[in-house]
Tab-separated table of C-alpha atoms and ligand atoms in Angstrom:
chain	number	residue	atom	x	y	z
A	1	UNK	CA	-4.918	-9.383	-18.022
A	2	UNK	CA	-4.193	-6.968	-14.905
A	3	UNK	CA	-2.600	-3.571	-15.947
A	4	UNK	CA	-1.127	-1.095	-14.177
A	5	UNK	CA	-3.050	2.238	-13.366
A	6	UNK	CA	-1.848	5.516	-14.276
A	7	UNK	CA	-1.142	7.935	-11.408
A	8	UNK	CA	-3.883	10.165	-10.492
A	9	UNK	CA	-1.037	13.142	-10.614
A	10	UNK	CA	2.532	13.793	-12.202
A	11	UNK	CA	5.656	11.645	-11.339
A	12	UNK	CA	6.927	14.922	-9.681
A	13	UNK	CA	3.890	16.189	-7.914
A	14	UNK	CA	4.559	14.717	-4.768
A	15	UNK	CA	8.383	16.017	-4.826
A	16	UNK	CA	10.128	17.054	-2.497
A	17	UNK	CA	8.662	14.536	-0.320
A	18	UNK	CA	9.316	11.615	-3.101
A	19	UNK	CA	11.049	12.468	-5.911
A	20	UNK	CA	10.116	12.037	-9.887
A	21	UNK	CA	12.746	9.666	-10.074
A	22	UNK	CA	11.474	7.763	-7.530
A	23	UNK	CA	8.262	7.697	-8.432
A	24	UNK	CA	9.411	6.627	-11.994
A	25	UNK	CA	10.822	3.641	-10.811
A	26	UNK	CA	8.544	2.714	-8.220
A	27	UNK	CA	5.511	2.847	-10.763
A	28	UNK	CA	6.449	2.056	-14.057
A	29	UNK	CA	9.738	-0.583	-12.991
A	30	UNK	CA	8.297	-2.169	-10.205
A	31	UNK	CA	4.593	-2.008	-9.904
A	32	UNK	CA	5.044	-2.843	-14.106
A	33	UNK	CA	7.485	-6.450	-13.050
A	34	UNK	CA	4.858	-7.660	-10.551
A	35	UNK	CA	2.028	-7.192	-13.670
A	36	UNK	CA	3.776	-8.873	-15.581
A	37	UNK	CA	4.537	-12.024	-13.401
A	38	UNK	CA	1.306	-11.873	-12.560
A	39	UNK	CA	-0.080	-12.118	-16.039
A	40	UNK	CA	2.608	-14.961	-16.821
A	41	UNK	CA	1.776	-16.540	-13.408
A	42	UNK	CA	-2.097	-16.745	-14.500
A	43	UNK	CA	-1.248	-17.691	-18.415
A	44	UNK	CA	-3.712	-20.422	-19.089
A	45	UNK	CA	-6.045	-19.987	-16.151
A	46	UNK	CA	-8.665	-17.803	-17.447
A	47	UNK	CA	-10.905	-18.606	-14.690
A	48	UNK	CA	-8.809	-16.830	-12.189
A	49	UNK	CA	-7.125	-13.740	-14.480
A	50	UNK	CA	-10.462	-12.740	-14.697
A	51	UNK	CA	-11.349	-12.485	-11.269
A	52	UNK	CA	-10.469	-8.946	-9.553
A	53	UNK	CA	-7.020	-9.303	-7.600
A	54	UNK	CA	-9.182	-8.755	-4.228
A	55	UNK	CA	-10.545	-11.838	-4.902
A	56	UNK	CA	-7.946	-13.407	-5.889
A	57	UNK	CA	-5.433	-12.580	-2.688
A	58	UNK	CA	-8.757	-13.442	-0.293
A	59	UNK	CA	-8.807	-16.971	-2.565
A	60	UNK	CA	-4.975	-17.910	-2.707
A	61	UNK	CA	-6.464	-21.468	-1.755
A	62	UNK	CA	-8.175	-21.701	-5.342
A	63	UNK	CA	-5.006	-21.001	-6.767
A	64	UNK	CA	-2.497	-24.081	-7.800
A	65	UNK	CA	0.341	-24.370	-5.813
A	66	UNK	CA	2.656	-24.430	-8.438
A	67	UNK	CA	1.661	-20.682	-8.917
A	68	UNK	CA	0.437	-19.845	-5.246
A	69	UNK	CA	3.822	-18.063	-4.545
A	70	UNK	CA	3.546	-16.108	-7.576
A	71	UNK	CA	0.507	-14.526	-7.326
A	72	UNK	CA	0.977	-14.151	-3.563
A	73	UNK	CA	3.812	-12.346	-4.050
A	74	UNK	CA	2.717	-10.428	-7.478
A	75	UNK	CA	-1.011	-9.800	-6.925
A	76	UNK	CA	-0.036	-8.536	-3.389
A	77	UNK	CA	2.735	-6.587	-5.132
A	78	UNK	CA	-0.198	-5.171	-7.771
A	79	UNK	CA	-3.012	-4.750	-5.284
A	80	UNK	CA	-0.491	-3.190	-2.535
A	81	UNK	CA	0.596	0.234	-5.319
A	82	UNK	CA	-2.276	0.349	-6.633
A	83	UNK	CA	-3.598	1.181	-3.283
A	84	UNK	CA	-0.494	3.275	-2.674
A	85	UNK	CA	-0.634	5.289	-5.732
A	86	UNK	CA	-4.038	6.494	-4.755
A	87	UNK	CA	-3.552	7.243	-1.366
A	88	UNK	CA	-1.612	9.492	-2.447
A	89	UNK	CA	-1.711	12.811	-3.356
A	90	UNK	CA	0.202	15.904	-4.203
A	91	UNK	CA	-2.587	17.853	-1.791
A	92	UNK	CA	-1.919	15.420	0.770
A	93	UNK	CA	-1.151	15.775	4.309
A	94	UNK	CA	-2.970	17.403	7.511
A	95	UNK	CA	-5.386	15.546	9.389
A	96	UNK	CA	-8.082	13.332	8.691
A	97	UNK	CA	-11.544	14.693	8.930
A	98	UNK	CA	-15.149	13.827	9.693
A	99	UNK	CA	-16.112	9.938	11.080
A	100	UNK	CA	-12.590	8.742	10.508
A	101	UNK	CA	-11.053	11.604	11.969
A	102	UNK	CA	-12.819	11.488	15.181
A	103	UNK	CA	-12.747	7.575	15.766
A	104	UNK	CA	-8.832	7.467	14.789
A	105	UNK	CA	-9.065	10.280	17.721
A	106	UNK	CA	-11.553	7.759	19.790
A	107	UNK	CA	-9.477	4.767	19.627
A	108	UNK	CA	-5.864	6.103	19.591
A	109	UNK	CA	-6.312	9.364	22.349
A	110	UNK	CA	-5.218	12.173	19.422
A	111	UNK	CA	-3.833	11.709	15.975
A	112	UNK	CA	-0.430	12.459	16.795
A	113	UNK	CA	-0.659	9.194	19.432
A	114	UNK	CA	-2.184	7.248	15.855
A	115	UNK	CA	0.736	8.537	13.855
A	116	UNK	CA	3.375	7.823	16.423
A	117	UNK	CA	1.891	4.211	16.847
A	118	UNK	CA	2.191	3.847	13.100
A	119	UNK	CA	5.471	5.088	12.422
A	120	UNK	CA	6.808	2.511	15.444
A	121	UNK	CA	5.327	-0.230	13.184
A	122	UNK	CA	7.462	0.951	9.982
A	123	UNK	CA	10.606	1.412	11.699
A	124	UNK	CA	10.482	-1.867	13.283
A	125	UNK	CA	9.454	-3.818	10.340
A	126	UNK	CA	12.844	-6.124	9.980
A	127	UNK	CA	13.546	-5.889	6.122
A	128	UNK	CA	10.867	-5.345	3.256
A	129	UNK	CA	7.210	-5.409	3.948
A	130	UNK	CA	4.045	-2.985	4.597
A	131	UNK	CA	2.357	-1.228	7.200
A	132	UNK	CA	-1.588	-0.410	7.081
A	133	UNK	CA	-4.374	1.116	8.654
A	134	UNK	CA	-7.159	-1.467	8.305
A	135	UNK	CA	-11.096	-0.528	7.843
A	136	UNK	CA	-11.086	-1.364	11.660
A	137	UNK	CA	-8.731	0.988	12.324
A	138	UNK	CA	-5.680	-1.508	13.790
A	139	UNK	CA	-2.524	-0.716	12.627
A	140	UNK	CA	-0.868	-3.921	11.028
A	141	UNK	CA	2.122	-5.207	9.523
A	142	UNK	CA	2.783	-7.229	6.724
A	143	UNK	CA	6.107	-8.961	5.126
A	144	UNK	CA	7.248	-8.578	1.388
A	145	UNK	CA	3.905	-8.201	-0.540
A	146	UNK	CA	1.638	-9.688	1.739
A	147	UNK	CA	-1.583	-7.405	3.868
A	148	UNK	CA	-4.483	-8.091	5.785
A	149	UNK	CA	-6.540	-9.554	2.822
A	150	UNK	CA	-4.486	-12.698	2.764
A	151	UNK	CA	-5.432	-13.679	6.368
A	152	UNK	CA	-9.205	-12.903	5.961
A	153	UNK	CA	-8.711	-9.765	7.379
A	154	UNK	CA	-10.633	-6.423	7.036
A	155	UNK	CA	-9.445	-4.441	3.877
A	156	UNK	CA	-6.309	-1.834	4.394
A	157	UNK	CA	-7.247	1.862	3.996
A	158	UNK	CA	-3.961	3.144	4.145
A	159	UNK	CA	-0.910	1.306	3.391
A	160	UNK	CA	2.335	2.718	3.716
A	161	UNK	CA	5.214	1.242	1.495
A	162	UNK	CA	8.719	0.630	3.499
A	163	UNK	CA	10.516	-1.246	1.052
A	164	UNK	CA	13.556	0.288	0.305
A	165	UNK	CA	12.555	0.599	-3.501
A	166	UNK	CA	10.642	2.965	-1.867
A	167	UNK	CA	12.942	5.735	-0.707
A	168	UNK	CA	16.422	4.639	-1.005
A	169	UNK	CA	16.966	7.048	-3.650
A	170	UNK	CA	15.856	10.005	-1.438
A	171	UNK	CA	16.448	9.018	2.062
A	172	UNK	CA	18.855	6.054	1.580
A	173	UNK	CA	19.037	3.994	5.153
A	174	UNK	CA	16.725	6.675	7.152
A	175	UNK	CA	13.687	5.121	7.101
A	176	UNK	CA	12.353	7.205	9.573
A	177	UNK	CA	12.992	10.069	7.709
A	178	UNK	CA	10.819	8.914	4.448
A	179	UNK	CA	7.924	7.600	7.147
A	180	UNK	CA	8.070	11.443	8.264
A	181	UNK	CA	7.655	12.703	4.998
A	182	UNK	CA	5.444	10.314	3.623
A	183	UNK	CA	2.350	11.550	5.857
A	184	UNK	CA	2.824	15.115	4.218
A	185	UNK	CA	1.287	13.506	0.677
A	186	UNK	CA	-1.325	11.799	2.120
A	187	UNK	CA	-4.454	11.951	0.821
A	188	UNK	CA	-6.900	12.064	3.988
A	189	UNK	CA	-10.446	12.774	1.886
A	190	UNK	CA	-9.731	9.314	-0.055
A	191	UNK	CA	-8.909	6.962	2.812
A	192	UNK	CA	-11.684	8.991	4.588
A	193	UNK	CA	-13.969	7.482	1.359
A	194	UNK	CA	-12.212	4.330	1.480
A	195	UNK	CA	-13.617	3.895	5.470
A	196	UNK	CA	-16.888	5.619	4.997
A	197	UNK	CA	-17.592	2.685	2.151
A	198	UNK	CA	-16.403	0.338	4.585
A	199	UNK	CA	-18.278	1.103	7.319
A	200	UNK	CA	-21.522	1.001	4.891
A	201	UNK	CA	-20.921	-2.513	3.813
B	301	MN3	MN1	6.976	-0.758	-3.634
């Protein structure tokens, strides 16, 4: 059975940037429905509930395809917060540091040139989807629940969430305002870990 993790930090911690309410919603409403159709997707298929839902999103072919679309959709949807929640952080913002700081700096010309790259990539994402920084530091969009795992790609180490489940509430339509906010909560020293490990693989 997958479950959903507990924030690292207070519904309101990462207010004003996103509000308590949202944060209410976002974990414990939506993260919570694609758990559950997860688990009911995966009822009767112990072999593949018990495998970790990495595993299961690089594997979708050893999934039946009466429940492929499910746990697409609903294992992306689990794997994709429970990144999110964790990137996060109520200390967040600034710049990254150390290896990850200097070859986002390498490959991009200056963080701000990274940033504005990024944020292009979330406002023109047509409807509900995902936009990550990979452990190869490219910048990559995905639709509804979907990332770079599905296509055998290299694992996200950032992922930024532009449904509008994500910041209607605060920001209604303007997108770009919630992208602009969004980088002041995050967390830099865990992606920074997240790459490091990567790199050491
Ligand atoms: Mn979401």
């Amino acid at each position: 059975m997958f479950t959903v993790p507990e924030l690292g930090y207070e519904y309101g911690a990462l207010a004003p940037h996103i509000s308590e309410d949202i944060m209410r919603l976002h974990h414990d409403k939506h993260h919570v429905a694609y758990v559950t159709k997860l688990n009911a997707a995966l009822e009767g298929q112990d072999e593949l509930a018990s495998r970790d839902v990495v595993d299961l999103l690089r594997h979708l072919d050893d999934v039946p395809e009466s429940i492929r679309t499910a746990v697409r959709n609903n294992g992306g949807g689990h794997y994709n917060h429970s990144l999110f929640w964790q990137v996060l952080s109520p200390n967040g913002g600034g710049q990254p540091q150390g290896t990850l700081g200097e070859t986002l700096i390498q490959k991009y010309g200056s963080y701000e040139a990274f940033t504005e790259k990024f944020n292009a990539a979330a406002l023109s994402l047509f409807g509900s989807g995902w936009v990550w920084l990979t452990s190869e530091l490219e910048i990559v969009s995905s639709p509804n629940q979907d990332s770079p795992l599905l296509d055998g790609g290299a694992e996200p180490l950032l992922g930024l969430d532009v449904w509008e489940h994500a910041y209607y509430l605060d920001y209604k339509n303007k997108r770009d305002d919630y992208v602009a906010a969004w980088w002041n909560v995050v967390d830099w020293g865990f992606v920074s870990g997240r790459y490091d490990a990567a790199q050491a693989e």
